[in-house]
Backbone as XML, in Angstrom:
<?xml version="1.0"?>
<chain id="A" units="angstrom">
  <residue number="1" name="UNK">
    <atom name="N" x="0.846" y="-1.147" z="0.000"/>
    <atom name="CA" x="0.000" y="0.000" z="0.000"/>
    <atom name="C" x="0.903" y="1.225" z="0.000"/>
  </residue>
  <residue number="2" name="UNK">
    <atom name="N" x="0.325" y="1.970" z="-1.086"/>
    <atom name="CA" x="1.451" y="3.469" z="-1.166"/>
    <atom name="C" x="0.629" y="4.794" z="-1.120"/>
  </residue>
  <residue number="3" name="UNK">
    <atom name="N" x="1.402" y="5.535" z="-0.274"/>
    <atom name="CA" x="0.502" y="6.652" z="-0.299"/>
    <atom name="C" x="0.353" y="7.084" z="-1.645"/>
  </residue>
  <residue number="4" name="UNK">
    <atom name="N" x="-1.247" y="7.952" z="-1.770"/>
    <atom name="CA" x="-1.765" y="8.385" z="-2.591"/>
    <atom name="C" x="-1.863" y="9.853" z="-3.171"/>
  </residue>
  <residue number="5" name="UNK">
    <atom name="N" x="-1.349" y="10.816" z="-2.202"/>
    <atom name="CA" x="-1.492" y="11.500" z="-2.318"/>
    <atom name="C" x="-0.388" y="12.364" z="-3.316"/>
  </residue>
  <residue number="6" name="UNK">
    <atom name="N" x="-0.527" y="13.650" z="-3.761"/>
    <atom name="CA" x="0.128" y="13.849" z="-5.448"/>
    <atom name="C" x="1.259" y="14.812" z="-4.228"/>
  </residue>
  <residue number="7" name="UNK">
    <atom name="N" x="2.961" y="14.171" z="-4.774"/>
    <atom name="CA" x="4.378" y="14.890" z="-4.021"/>
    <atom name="C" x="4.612" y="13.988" z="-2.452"/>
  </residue>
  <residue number="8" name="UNK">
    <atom name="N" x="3.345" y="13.369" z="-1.846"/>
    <atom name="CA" x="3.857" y="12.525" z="-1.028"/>
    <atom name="C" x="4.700" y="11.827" z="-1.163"/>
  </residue>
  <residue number="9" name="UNK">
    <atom name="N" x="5.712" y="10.936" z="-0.051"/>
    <atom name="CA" x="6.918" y="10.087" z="-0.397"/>
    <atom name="C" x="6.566" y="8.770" z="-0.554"/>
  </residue>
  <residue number="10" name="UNK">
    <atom name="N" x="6.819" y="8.068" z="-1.241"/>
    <atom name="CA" x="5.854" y="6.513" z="-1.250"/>
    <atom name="C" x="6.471" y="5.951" z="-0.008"/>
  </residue>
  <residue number="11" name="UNK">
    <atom name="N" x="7.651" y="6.491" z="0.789"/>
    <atom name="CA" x="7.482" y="5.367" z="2.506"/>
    <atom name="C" x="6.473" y="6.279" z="3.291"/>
  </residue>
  <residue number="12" name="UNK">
    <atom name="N" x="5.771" y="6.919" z="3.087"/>
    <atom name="CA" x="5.058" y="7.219" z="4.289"/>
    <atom name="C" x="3.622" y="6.442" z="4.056"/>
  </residue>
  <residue number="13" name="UNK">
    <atom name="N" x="4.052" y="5.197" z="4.416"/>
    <atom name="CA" x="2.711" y="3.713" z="4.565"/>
    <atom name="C" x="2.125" y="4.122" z="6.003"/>
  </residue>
  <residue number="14" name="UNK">
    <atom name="N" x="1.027" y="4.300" z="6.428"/>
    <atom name="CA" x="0.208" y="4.279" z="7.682"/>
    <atom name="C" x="-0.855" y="3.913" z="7.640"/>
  </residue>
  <residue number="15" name="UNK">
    <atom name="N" x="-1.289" y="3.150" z="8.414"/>
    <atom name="CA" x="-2.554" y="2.101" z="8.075"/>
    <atom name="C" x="-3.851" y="2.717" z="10.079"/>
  </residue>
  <residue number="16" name="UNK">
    <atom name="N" x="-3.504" y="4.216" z="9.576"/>
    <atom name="CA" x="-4.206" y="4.908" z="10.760"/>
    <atom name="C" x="-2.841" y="5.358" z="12.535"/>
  </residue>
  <residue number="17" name="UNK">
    <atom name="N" x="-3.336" y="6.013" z="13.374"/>
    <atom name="CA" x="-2.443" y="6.209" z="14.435"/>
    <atom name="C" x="-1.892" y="4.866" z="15.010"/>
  </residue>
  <residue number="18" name="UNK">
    <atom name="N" x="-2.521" y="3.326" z="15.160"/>
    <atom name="CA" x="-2.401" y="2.394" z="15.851"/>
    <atom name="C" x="-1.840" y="1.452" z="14.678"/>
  </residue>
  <residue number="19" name="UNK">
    <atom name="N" x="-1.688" y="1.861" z="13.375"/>
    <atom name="CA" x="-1.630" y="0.744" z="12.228"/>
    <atom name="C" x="-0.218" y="-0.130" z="12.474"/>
  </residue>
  <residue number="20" name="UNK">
    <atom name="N" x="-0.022" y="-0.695" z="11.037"/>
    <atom name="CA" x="0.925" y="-1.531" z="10.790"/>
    <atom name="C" x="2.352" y="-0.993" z="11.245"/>
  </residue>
  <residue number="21" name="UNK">
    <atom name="N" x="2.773" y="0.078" z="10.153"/>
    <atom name="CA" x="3.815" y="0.958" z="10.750"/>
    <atom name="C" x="4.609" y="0.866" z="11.912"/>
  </residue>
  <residue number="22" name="UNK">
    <atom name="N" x="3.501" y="1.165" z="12.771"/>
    <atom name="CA" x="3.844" y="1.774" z="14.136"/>
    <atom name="C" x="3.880" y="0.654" z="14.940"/>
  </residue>
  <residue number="23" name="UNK">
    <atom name="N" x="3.372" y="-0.887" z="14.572"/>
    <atom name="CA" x="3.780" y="-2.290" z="15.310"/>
    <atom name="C" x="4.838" y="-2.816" z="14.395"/>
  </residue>
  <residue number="24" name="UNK">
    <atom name="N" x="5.350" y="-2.541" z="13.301"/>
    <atom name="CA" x="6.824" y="-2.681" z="12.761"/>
    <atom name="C" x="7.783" y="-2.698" z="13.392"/>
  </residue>
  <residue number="25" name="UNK">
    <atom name="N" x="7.847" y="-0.608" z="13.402"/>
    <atom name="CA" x="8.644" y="-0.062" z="13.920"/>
    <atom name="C" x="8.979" y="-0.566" z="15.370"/>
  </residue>
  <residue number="26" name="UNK">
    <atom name="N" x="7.792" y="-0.764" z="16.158"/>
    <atom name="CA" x="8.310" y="-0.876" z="17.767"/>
    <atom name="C" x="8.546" y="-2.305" z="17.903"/>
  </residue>
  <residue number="27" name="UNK">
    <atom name="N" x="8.813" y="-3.032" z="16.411"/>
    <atom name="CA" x="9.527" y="-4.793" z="16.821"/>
    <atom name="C" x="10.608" y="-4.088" z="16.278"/>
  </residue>
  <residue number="28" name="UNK">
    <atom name="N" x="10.949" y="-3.294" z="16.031"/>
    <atom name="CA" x="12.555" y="-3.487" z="14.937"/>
    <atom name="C" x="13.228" y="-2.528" z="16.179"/>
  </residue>
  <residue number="29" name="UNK">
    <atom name="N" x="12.341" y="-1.843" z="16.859"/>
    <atom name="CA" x="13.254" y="-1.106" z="18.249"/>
    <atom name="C" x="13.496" y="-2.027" z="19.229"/>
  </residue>
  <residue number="30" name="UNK">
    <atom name="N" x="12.572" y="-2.874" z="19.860"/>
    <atom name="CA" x="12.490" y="-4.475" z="20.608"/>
    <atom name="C" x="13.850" y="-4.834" z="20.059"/>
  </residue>
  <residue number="31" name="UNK">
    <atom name="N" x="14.195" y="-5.320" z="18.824"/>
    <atom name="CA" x="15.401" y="-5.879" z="18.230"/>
    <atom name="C" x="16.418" y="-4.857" z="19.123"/>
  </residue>
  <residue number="32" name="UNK">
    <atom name="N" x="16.665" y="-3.879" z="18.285"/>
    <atom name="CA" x="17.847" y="-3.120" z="18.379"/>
    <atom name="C" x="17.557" y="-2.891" z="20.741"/>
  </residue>
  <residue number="33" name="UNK">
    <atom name="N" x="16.925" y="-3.563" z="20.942"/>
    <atom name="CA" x="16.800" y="-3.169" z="22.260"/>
    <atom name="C" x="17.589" y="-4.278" z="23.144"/>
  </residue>
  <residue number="34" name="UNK">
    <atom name="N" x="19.384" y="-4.756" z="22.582"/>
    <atom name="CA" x="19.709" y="-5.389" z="23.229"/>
    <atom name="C" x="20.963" y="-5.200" z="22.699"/>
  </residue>
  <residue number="35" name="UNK">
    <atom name="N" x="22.309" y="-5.166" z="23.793"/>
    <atom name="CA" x="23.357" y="-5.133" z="23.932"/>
    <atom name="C" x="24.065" y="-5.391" z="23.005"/>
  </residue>
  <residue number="36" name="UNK">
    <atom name="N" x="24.161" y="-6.682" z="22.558"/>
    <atom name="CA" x="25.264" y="-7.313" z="21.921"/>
    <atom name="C" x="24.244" y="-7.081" z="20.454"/>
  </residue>
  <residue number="37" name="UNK">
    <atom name="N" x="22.774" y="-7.071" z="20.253"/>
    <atom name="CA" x="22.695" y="-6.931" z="18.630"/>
    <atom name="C" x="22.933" y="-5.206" z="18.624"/>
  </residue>
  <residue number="38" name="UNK">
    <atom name="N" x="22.942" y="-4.866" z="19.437"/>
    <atom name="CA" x="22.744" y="-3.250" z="18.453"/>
    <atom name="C" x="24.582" y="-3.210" z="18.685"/>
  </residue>
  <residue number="39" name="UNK">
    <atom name="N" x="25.586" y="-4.441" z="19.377"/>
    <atom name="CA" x="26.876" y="-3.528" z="18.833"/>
    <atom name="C" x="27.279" y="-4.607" z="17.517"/>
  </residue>
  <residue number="40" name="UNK">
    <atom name="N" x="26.491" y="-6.089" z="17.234"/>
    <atom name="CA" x="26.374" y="-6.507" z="16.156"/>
    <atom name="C" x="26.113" y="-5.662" z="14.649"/>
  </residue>
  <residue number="41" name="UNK">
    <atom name="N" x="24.856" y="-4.460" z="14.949"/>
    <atom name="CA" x="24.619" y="-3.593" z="13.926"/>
    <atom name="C" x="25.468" y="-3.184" z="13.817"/>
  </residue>
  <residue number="42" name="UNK">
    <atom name="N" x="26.240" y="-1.706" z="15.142"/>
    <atom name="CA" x="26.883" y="-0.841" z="14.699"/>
    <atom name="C" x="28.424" y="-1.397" z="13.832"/>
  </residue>
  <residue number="43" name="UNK">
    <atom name="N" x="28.700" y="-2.658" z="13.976"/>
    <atom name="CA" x="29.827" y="-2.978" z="13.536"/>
    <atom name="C" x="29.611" y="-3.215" z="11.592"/>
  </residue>
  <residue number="44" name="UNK">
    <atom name="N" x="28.815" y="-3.942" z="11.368"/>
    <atom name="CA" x="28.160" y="-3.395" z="10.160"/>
    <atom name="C" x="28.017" y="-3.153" z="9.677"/>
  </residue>
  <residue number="45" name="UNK">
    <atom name="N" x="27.489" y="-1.658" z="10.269"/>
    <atom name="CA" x="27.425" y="-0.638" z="9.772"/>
    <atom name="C" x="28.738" y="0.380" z="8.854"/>
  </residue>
  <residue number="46" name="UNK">
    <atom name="N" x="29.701" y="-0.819" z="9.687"/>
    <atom name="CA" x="31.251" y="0.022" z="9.140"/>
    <atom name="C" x="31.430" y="-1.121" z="7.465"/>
  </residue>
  <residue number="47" name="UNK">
    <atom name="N" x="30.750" y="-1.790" z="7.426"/>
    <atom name="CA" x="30.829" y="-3.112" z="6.240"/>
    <atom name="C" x="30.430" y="-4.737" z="6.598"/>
  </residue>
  <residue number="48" name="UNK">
    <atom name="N" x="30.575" y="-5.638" z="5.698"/>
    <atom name="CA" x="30.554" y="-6.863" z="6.387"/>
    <atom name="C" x="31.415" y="-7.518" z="6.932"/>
  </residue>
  <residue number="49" name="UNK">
    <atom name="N" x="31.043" y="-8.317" z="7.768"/>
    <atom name="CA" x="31.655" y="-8.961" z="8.531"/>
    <atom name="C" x="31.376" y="-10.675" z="8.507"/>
  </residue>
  <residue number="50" name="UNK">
    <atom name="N" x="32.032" y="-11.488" z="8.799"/>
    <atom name="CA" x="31.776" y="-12.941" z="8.996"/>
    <atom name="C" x="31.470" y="-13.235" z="10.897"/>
  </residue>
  <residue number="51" name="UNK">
    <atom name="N" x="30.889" y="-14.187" z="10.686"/>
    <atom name="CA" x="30.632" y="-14.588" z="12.394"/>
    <atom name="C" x="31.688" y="-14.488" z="13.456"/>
  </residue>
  <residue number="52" name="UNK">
    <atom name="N" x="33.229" y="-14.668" z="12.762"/>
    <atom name="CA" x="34.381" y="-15.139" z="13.686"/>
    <atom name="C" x="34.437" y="-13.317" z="13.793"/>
  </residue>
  <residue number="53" name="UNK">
    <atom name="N" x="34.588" y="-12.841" z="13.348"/>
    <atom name="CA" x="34.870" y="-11.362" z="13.396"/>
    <atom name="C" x="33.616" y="-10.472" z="14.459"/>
  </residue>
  <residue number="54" name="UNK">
    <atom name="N" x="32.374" y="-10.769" z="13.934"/>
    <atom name="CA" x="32.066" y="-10.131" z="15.147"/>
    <atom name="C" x="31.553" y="-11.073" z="16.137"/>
  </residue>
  <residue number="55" name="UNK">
    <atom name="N" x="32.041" y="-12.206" z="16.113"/>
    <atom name="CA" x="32.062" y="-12.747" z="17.980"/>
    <atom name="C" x="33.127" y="-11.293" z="18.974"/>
  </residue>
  <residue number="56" name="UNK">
    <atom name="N" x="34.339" y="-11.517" z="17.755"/>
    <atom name="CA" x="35.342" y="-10.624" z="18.497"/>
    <atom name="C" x="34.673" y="-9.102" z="18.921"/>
  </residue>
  <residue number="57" name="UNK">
    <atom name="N" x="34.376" y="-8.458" z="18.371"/>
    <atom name="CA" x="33.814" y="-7.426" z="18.298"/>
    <atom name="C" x="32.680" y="-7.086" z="19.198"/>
  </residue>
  <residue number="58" name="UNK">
    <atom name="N" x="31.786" y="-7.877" z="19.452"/>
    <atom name="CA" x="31.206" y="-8.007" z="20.485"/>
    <atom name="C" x="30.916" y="-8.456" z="22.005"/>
  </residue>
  <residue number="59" name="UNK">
    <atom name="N" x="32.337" y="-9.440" z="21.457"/>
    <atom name="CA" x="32.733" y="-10.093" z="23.344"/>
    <atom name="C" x="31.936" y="-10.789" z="23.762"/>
  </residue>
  <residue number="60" name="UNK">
    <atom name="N" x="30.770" y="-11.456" z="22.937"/>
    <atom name="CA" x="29.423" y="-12.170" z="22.989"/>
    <atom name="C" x="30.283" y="-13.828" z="23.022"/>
  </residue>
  <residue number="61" name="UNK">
    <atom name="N" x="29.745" y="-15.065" z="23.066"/>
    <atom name="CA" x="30.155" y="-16.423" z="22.675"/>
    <atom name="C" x="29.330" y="-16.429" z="21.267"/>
  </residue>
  <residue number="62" name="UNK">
    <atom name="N" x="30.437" y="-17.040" z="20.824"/>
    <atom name="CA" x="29.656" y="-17.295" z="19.396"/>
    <atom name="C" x="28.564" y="-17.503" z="19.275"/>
  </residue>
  <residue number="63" name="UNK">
    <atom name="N" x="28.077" y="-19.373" z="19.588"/>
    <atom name="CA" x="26.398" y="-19.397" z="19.928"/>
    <atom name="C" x="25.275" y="-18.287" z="20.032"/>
  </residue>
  <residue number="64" name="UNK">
    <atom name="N" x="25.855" y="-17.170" z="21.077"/>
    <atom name="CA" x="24.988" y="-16.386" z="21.217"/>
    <atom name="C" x="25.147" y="-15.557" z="19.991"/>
  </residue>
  <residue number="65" name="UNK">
    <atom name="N" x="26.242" y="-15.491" z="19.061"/>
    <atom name="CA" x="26.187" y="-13.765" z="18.170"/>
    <atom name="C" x="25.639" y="-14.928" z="16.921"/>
  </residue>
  <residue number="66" name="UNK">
    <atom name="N" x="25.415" y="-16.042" z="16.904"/>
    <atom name="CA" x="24.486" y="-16.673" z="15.873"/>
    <atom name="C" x="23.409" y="-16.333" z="16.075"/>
  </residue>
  <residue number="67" name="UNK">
    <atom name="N" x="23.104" y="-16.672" z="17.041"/>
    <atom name="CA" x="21.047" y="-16.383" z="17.456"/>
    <atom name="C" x="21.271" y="-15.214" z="16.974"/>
  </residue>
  <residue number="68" name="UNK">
    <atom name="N" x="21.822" y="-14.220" z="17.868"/>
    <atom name="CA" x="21.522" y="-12.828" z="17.440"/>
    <atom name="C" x="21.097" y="-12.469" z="16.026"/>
  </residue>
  <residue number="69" name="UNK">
    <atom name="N" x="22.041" y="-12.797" z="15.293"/>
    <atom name="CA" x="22.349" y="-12.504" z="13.689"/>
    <atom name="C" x="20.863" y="-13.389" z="12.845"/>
  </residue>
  <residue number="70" name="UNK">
    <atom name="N" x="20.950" y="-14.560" z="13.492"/>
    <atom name="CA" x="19.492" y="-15.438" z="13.118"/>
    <atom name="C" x="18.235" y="-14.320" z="13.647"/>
  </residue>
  <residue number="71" name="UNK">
    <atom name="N" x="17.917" y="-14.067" z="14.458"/>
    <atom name="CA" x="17.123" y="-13.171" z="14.764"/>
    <atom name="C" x="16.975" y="-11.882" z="14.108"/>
  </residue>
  <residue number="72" name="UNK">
    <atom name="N" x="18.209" y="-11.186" z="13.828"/>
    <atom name="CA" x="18.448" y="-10.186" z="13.177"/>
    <atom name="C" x="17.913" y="-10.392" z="11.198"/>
  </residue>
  <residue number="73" name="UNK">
    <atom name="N" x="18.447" y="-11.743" z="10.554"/>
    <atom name="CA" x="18.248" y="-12.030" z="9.019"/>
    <atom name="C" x="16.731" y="-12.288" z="9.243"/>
  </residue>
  <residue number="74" name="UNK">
    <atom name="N" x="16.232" y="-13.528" z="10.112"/>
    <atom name="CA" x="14.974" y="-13.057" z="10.161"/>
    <atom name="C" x="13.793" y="-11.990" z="9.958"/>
  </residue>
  <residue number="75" name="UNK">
    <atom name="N" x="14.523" y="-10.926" z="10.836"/>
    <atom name="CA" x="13.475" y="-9.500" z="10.510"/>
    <atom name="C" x="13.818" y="-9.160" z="9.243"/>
  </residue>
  <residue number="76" name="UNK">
    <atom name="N" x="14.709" y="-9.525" z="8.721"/>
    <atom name="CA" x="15.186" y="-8.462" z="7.586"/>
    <atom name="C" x="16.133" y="-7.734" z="7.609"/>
  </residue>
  <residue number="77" name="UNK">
    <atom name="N" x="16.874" y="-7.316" z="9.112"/>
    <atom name="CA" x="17.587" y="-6.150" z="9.683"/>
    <atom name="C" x="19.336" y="-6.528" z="8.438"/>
  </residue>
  <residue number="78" name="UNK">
    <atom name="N" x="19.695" y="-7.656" z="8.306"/>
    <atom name="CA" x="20.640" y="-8.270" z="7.731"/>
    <atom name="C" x="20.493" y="-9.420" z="6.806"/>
  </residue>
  <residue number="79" name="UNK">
    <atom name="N" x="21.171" y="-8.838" z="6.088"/>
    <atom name="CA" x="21.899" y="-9.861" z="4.599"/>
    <atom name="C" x="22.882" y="-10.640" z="4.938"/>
  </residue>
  <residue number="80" name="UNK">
    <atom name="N" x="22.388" y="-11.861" z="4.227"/>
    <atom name="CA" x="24.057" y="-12.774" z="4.011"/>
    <atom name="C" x="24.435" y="-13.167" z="3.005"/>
  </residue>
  <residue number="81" name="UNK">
    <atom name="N" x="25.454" y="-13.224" z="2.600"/>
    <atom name="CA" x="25.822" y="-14.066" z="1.464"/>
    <atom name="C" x="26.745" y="-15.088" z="1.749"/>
  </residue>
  <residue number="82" name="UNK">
    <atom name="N" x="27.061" y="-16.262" z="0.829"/>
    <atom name="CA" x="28.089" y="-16.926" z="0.972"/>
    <atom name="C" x="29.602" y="-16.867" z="0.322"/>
  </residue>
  <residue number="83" name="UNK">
    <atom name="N" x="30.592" y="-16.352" z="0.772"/>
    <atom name="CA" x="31.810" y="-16.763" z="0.575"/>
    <atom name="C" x="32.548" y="-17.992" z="0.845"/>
  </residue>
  <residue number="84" name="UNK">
    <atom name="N" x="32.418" y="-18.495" z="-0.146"/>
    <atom name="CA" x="32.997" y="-20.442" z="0.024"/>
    <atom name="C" x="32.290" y="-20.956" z="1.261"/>
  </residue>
  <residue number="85" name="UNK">
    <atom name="N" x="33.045" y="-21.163" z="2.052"/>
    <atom name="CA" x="32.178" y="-21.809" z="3.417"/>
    <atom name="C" x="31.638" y="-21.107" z="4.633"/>
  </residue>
  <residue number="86" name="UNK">
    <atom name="N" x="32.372" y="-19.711" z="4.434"/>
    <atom name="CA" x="32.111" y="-18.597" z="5.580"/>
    <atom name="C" x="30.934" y="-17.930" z="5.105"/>
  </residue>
  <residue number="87" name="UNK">
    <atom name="N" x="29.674" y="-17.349" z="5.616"/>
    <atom name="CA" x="28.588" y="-16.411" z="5.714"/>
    <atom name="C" x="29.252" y="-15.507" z="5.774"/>
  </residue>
  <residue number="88" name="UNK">
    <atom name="N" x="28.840" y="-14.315" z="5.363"/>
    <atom name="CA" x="29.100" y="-13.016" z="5.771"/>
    <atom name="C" x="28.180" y="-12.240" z="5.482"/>
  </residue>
  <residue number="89" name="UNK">
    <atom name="N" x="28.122" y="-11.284" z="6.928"/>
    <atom name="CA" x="26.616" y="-10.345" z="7.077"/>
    <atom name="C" x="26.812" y="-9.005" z="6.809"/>
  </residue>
  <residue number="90" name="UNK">
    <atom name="N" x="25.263" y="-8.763" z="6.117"/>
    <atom name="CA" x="25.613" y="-7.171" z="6.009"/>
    <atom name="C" x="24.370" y="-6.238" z="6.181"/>
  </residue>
  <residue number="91" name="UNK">
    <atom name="N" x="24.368" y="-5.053" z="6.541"/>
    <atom name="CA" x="23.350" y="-4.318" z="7.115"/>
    <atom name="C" x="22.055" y="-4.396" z="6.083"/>
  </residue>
  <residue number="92" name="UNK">
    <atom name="N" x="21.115" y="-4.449" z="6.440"/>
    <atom name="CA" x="19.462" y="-4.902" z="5.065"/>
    <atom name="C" x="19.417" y="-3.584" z="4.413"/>
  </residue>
  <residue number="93" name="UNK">
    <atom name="N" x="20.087" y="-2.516" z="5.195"/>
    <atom name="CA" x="19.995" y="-1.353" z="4.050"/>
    <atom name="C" x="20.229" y="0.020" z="5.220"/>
  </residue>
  <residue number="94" name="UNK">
    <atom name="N" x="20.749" y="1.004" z="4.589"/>
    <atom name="CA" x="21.214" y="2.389" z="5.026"/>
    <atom name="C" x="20.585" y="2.803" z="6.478"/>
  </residue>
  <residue number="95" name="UNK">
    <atom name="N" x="19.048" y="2.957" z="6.199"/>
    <atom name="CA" x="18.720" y="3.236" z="7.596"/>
    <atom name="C" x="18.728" y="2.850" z="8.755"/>
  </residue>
  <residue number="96" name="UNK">
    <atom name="N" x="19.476" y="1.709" z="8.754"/>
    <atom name="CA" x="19.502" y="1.031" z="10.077"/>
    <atom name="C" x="21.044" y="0.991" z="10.508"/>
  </residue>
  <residue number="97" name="UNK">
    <atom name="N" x="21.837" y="1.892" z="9.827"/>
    <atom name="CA" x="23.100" y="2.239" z="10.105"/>
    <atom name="C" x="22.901" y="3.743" z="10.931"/>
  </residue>
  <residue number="98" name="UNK">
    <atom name="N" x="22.103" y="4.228" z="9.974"/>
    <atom name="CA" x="21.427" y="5.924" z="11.022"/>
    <atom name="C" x="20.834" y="6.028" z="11.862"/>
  </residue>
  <residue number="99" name="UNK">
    <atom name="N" x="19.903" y="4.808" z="12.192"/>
    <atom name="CA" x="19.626" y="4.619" z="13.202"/>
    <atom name="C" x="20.079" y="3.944" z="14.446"/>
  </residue>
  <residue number="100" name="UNK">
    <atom name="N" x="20.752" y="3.132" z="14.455"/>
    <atom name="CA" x="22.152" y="2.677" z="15.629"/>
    <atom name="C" x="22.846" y="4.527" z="15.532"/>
  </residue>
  <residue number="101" name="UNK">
    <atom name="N" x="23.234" y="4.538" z="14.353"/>
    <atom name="CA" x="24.163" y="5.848" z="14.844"/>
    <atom name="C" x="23.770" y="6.666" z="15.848"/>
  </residue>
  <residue number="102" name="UNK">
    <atom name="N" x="22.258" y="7.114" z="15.666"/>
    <atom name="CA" x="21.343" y="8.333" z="16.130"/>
    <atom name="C" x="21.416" y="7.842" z="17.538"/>
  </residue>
  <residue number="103" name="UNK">
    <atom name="N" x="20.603" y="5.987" z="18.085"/>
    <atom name="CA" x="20.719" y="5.715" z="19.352"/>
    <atom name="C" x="21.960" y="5.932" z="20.115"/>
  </residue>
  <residue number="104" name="UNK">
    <atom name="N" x="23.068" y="5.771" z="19.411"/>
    <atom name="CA" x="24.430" y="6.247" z="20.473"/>
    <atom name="C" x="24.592" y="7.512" z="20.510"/>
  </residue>
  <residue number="105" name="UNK">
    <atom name="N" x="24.180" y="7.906" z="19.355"/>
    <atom name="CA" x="24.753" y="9.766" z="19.832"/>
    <atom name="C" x="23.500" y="10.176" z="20.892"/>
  </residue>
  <residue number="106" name="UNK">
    <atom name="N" x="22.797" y="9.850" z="20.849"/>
    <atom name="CA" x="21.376" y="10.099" z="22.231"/>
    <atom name="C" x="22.098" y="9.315" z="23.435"/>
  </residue>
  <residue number="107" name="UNK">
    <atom name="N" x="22.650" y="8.345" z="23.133"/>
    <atom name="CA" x="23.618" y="7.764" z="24.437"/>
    <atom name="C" x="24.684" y="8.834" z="25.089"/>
  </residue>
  <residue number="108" name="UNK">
    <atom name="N" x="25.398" y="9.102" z="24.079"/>
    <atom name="CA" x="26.509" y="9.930" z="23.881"/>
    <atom name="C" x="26.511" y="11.115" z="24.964"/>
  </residue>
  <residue number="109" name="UNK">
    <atom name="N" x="24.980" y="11.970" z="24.835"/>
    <atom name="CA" x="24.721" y="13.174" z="24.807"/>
    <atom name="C" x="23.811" y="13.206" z="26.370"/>
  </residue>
  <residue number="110" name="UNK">
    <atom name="N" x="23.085" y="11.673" z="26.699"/>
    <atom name="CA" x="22.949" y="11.159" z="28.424"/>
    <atom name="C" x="24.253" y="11.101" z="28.966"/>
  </residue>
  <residue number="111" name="UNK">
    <atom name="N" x="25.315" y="10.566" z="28.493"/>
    <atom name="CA" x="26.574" y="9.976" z="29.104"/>
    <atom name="C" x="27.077" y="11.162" z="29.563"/>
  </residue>
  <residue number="112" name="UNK">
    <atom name="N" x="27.336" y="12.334" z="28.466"/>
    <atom name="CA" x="28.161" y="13.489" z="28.926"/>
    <atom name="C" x="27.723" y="14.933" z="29.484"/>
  </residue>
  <residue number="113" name="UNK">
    <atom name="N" x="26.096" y="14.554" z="29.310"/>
    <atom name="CA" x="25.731" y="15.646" z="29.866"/>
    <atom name="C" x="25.513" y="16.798" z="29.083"/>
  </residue>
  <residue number="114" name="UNK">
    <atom name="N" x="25.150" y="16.318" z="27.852"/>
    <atom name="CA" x="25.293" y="17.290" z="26.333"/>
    <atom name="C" x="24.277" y="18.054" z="25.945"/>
  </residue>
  <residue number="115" name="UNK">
    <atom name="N" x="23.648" y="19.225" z="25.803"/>
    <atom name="CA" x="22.334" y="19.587" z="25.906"/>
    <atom name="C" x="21.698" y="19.229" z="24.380"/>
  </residue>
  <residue number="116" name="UNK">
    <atom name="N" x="20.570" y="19.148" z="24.323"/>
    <atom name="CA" x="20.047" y="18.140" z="23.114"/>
    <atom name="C" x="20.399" y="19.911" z="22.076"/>
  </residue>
  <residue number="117" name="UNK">
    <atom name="N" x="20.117" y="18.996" z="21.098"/>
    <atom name="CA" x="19.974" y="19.678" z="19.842"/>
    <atom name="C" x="19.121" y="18.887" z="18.215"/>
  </residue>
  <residue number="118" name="UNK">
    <atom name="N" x="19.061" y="20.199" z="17.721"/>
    <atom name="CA" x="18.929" y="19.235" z="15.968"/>
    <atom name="C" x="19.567" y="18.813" z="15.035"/>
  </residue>
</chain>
């Protein structure tokens, strides 16, 4: 479903104040609402990576940065492809690099005491 209206942007999909959208969005924040996947994203976000690389990167046990990443290709949040026998993951697309970014700099700006801005 695409908006209809003439100069609207075709992502602005809303299926009313309570619609689809807005139970998307607050599973894909649920996601990013945990330690080791949102530093799984931000790493990522810098390019792909294979599993052995960001176990390191995250300080997670492997096992666990599989689920994660399984959980993560699931939603969509990440791509894989295969290189010979190694997977390697990569962000599902741009905005979810700006958005990890945006959550740390809002971290950033609690941490240091930074007065908000735009």
């Amino acid at each position: 479903m695409t908006s209809s209206t003439p100069g609207a942007p075709a992502h602005s999909l809303q299926s009313g104040a309570g619609g689809e959208r807005l139970v998307v969005a607050a599973s894909i924040l649920a996601l990013l609402a945990d330690r080791t996947r949102l530093a799984l994203l931000q790493r990522l976000g810098e390019g792909e990576a294979d599993v052995t690389t960001l176990t390191e990167v995250c300080g997670a046990p492997r096992p666990s940065v599989s689920q994660h990443l399984a959980k993560l290709r699931l939603a969509g949040l990440v791509a894989t492809r295969r290189d010979g026998r190694r997977v390697v993951y990569s962000l599902g697309h741009g905005h979810l690099r700006r958005l990890v970014g945006e959550a740390l700099s809002v971290a950033d700006h609690q941490i240091g005491s930074l007065p908000p801005h735009d």
